[in-house]
Coordinates of C-alpha atoms and ligand atoms in Angstrom, one line a residue:
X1 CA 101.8 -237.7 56.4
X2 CA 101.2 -234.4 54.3
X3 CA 104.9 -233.9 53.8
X4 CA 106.5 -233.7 50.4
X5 CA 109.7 -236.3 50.4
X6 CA 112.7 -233.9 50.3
X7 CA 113.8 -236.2 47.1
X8 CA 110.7 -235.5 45.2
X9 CA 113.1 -233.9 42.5
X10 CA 115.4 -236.8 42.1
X11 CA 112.5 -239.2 41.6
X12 CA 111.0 -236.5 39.1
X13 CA 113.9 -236.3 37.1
X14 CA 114.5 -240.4 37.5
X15 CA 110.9 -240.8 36.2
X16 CA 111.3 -238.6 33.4
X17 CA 114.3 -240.0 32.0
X18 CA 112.4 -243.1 32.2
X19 CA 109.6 -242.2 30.2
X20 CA 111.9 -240.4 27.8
X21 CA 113.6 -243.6 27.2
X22 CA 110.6 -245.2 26.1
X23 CA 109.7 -242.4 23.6
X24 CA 110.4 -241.8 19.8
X25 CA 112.0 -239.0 19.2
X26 CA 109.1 -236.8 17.6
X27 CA 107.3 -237.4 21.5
X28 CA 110.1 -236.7 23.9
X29 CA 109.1 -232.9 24.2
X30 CA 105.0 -232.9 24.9
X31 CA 103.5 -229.0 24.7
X32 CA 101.0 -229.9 27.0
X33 CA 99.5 -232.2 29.0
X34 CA 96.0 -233.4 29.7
X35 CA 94.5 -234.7 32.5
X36 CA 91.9 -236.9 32.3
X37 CA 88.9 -236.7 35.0
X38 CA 86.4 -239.4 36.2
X39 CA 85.0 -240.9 32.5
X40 CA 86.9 -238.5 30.4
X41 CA 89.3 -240.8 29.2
X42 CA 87.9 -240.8 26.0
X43 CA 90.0 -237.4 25.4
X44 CA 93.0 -239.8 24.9
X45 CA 90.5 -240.4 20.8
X46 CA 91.8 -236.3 20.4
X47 CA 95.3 -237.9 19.8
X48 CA 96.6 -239.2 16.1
X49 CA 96.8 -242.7 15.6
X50 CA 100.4 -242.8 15.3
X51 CA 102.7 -242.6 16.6
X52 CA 101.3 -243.1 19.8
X53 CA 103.1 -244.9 23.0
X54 CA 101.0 -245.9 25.9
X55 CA 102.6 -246.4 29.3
X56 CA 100.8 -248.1 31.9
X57 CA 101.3 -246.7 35.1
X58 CA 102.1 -249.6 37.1
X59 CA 105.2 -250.1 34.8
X60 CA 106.1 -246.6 35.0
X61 CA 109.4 -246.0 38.4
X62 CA 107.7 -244.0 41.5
X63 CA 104.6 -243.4 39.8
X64 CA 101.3 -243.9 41.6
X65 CA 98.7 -246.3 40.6
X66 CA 95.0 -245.5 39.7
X67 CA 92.7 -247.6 41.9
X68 CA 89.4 -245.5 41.1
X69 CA 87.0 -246.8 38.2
X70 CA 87.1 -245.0 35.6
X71 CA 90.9 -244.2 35.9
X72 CA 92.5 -246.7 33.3
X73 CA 95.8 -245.4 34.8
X74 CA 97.8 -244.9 31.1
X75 CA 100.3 -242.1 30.5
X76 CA 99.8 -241.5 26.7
X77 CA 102.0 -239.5 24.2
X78 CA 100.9 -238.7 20.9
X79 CA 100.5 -235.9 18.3
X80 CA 97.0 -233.5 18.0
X81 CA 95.9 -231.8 15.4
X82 CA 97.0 -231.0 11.6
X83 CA 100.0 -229.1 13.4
X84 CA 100.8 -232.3 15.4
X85 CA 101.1 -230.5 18.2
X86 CA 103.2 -233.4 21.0
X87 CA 101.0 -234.0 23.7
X88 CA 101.4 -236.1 27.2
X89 CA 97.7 -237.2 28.6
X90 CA 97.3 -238.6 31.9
X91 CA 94.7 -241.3 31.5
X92 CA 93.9 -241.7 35.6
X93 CA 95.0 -239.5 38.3
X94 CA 95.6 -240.2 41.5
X95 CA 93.6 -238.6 44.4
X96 CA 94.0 -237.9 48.1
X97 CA 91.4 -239.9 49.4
X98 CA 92.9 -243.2 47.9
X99 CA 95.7 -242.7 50.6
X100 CA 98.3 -241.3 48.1
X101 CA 100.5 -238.7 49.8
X102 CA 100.1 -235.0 48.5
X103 CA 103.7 -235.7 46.9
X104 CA 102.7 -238.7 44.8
X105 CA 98.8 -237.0 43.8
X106 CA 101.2 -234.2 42.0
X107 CA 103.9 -236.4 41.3
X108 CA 103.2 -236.8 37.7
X109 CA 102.3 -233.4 37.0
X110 CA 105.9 -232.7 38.1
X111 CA 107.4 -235.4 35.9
X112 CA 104.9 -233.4 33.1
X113 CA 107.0 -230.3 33.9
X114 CA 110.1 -232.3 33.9
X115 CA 109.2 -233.4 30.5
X116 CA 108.9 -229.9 29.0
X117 CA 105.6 -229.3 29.3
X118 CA 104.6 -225.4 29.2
X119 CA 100.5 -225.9 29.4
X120 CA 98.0 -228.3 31.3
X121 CA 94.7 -228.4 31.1
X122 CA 93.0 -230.2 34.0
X123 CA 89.3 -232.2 33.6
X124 CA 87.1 -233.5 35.8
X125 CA 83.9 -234.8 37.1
X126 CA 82.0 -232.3 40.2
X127 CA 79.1 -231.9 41.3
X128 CA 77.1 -228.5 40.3
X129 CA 76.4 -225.8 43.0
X130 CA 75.4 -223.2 41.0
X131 CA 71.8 -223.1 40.4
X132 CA 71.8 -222.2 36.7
X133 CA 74.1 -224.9 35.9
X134 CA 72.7 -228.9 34.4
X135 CA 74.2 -231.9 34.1
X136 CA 76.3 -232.2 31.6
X137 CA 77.3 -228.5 31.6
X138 CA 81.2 -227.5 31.1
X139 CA 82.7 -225.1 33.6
X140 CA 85.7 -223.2 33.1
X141 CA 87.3 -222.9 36.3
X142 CA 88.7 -219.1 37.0
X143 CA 89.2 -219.8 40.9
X144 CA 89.3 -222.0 43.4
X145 CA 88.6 -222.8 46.8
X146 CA 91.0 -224.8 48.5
X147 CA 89.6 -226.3 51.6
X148 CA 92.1 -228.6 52.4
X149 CA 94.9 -226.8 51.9
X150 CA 93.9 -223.5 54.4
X151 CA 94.7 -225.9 57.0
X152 CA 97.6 -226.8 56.1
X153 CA 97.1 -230.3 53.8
X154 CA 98.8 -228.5 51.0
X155 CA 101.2 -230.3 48.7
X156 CA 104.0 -227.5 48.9
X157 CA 104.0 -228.0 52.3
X158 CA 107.5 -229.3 53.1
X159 CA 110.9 -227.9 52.4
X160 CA 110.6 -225.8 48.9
X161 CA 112.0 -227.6 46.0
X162 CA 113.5 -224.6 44.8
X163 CA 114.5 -226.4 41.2
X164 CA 110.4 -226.2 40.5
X165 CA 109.3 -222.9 42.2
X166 CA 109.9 -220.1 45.3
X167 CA 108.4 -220.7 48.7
X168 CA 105.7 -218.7 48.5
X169 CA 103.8 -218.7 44.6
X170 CA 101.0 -216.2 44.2
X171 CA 97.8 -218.3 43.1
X172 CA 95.9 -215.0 42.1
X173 CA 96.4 -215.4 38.5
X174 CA 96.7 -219.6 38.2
X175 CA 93.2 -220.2 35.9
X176 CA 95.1 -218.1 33.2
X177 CA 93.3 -215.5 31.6
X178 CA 94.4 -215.4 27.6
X179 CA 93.8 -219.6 27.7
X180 CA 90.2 -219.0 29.2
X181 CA 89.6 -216.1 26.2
X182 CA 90.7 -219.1 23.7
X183 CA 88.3 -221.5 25.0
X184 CA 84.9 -219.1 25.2
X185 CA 86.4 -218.2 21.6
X186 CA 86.9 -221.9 20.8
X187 CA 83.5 -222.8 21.7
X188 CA 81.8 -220.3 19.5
X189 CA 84.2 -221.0 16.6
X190 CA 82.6 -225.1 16.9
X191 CA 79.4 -224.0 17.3
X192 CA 78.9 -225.5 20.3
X193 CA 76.8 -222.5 21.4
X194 CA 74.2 -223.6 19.8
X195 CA 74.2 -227.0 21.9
X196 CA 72.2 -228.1 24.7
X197 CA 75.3 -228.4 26.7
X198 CA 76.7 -225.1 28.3
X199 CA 79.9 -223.7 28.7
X200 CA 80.2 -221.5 32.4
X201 CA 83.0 -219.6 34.3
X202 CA 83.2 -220.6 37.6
X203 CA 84.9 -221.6 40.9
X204 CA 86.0 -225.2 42.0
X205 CA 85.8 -226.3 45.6
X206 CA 88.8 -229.2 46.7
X207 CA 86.9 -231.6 49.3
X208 CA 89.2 -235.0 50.3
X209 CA 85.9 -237.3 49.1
X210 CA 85.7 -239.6 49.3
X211 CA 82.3 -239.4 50.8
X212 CA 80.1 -237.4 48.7
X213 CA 79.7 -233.7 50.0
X214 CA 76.4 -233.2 52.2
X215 CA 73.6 -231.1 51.8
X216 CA 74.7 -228.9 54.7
X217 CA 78.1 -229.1 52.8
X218 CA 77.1 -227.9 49.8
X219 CA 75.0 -225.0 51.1
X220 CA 78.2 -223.9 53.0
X221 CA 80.3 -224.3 49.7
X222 CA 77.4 -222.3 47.8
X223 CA 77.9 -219.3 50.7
X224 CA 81.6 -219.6 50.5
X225 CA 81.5 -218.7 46.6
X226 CA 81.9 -222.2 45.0
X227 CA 80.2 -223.6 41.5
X228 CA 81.4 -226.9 41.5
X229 CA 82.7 -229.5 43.8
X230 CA 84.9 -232.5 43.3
X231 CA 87.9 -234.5 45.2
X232 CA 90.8 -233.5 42.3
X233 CA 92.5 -230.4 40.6
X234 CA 93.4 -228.0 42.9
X235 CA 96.7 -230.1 43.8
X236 CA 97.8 -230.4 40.8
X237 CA 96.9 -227.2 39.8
X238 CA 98.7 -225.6 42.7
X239 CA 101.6 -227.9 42.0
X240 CA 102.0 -227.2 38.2
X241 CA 102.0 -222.9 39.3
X242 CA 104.7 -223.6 41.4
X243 CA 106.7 -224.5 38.4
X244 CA 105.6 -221.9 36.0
X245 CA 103.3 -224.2 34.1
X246 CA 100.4 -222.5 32.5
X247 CA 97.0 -223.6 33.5
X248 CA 93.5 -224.3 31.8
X249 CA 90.9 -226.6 33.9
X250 CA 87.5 -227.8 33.2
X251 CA 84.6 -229.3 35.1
X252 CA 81.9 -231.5 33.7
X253 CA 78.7 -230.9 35.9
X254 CA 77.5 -234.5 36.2
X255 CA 75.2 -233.8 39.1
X256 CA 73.2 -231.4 40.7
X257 CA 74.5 -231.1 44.2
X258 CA 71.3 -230.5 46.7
X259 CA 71.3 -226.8 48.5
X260 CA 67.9 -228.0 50.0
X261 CA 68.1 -228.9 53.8
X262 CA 65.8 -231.9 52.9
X263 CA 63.6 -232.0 55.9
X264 CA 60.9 -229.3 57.2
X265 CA 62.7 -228.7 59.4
X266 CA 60.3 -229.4 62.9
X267 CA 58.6 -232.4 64.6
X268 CA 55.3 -231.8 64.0
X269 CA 56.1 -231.6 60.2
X270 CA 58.3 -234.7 60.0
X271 CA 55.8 -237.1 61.6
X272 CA 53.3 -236.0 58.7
X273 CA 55.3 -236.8 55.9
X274 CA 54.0 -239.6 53.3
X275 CA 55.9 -243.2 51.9
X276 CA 56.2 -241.3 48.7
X277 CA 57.8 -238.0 50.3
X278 CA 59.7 -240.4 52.0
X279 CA 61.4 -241.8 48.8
X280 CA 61.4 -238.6 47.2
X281 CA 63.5 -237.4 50.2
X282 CA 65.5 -240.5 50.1
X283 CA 66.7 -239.9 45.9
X284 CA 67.1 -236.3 45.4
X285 CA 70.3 -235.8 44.9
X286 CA 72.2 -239.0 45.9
X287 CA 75.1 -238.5 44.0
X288 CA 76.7 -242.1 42.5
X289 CA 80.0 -242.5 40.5
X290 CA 78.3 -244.7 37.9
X291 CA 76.1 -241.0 36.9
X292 CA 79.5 -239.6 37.1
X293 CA 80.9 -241.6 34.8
X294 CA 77.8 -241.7 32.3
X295 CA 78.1 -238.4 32.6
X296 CA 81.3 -238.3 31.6
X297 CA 81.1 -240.3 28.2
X298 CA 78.7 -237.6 26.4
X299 CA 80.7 -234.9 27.5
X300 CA 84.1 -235.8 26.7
X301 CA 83.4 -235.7 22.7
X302 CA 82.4 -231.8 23.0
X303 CA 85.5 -231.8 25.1
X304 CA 87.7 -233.3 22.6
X305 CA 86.8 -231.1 19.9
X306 CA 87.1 -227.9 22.4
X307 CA 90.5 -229.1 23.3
X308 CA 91.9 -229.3 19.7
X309 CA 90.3 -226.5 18.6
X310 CA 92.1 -224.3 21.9
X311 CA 95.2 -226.1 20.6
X312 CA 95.5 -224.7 17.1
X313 CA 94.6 -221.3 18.0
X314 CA 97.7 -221.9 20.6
X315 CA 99.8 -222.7 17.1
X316 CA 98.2 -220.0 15.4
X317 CA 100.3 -217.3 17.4
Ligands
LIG401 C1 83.6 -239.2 42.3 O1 82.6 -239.7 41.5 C2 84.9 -239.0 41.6 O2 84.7 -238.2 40.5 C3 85.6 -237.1 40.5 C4 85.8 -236.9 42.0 O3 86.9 -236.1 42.3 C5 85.9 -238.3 42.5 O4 87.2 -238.8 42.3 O5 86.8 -237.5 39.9 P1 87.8 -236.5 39.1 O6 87.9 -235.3 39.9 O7 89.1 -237.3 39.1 O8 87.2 -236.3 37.8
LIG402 N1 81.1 -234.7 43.6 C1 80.1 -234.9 42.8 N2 82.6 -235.5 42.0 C2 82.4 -235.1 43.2 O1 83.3 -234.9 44.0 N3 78.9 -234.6 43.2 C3 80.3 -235.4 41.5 C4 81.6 -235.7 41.1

């Protein structure tokens, strides 16, 4: 079932407490919170060495678990930066497709909320659709598609928990505009310009994974208006609006989704094709979670260093 619980609030507020319990004082009130995508864990090395407290998830009341590889499943507190800026990452998330209710995929960014937190900035892992974009590209997203959710598998569908948010939030201005002029300035400022890697606007498409999206899929996402695609984000995303968190999301493109139909397309054509065209056919594109996560590794240093930099231009004002 889609439904949110109607306690969702109580076990918010039980779950912060929790963690709050378990936190020096100097942690208790995290800024803003990071989420980690697929491989991008290493964003947790952004944080000082102390003092840091790691929770595991599985110890942590009502919380989810993290089932996916890739997802060590940690909530970590810490300080960034010479301002020491208190932070909350989330190293895992949980996703739809591992069977989690909508409720318990945007439980934690609730509990983030609960915590204090006024900004979030959401990774992942997706696939490219835009044709200018390579692997290992950065995307920062200024829209989204949500698939899902237009048919109702929303996670504000339910009663409204009115202590977060109204019944009806605009989404119009969610990838907030002054955070997205910080990054492109942030990535100039690091020079990171000049890399290989490049940093993008563009939209996210939610799909429910966790089969990999088609290459009939992804030419309909490409006509629809989408740059990237991935099974994440958009709920929590969504979820954190609701409450009047402000939002900042990135994408790591760690594949080149296929727009090409693959076949040509008649009979007579199909019986003529070679043993090599045959295995050319059967490679191109097959997206795999281990490039995801390979992917993922590179990236998450330029990552880091965007992140802090974002963050003390945030202190700077
Ligand atoms: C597939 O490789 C996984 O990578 C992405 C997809 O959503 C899917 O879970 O993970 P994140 O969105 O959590 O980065
Ligand atoms: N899809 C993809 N995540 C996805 O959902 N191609 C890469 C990562």
């Amino acid at each position: 079932d889609t439904l949110a619980a109607p306690n969702a609030y109580a076990r918010a507020s039980e779950t912060a407490a929790y963690v709050r319990s378990k936190l020096p004082e100097a942690l208790q009130k995290p800024k803003v919170a990071i989420v980690c995508g697929s491989g991008l864990g290493g964003l947790v090395d952004t944080i000082d060495a102390e003092p840091k407290v790691e929770l595991a998830y599985s110890t942590i009341p009502n919380f989810p678990r993290s089932t996916v590889q890739g997802h060590a499943g940690n909530f970590v507190f810490g300080l960034i930066g010479p301002q020491k800026t208190p932070v909350a990452l989330l190293v895992g998330r949980a996703h739809f497709y591992e069977g989690h209710t909508m409720d318990l995929v945007t439980f934690a960014t609730r509990v983030c909320k609960l915590l204090g937190v006024g900004t979030m900035i959401v990774t992942n892992a997706a696939g490219g659709l835009n044709e200018n974009y390579e692997v290992g590209d950065i995307v920062c997203l200024n829209d989204h598609l949500n698939l899902a959710g237009l048919v109702g598998i929303h996670p504000l569908r339910g009663p409204n928990i009115d202590e977060f948010g109204v019944r009806f939030p605009p989404l119009s201005d969610a990838y907030d505009l002054d955070l997205r002029r910080r990054t492109h300035k942030a990535w100039k400022k690091l020079g990171l310009d000049q890399q290989k890697r490049k940093l993008h606007e563009g939209v996210y498409a939610f799909v429910g994974g966790p089969s990999y999206e088609t290459r009939a899929e992804c030419r309909m996402l490409r006509i629809l208006g989408a740059d990237v695609v991935g099974m994440s984000t958009v709920p929590e995303i969504i979820v954190a609006r609701h409450a009047g968190v402000r939002v900042l999301a990135f994408s790591l493109v760690t594949n080149k989704a296929v727009l090409d139909a693959g076949s040509r397309g008649n009979d007579e054509a199909i019986q003529t094709l070679s043993k090599s065209e045959l295995n050319e056919h059967l490679n191109q594109g097959k997206a795999n979670h281990q490039e995801v996560l390979d992917a993922g590794r590179e990236a998450a240093k330029d990552m880091q260093a965007l992140v802090k930099q974002i963050l003390s231009d945030l202190h700077e004002d």
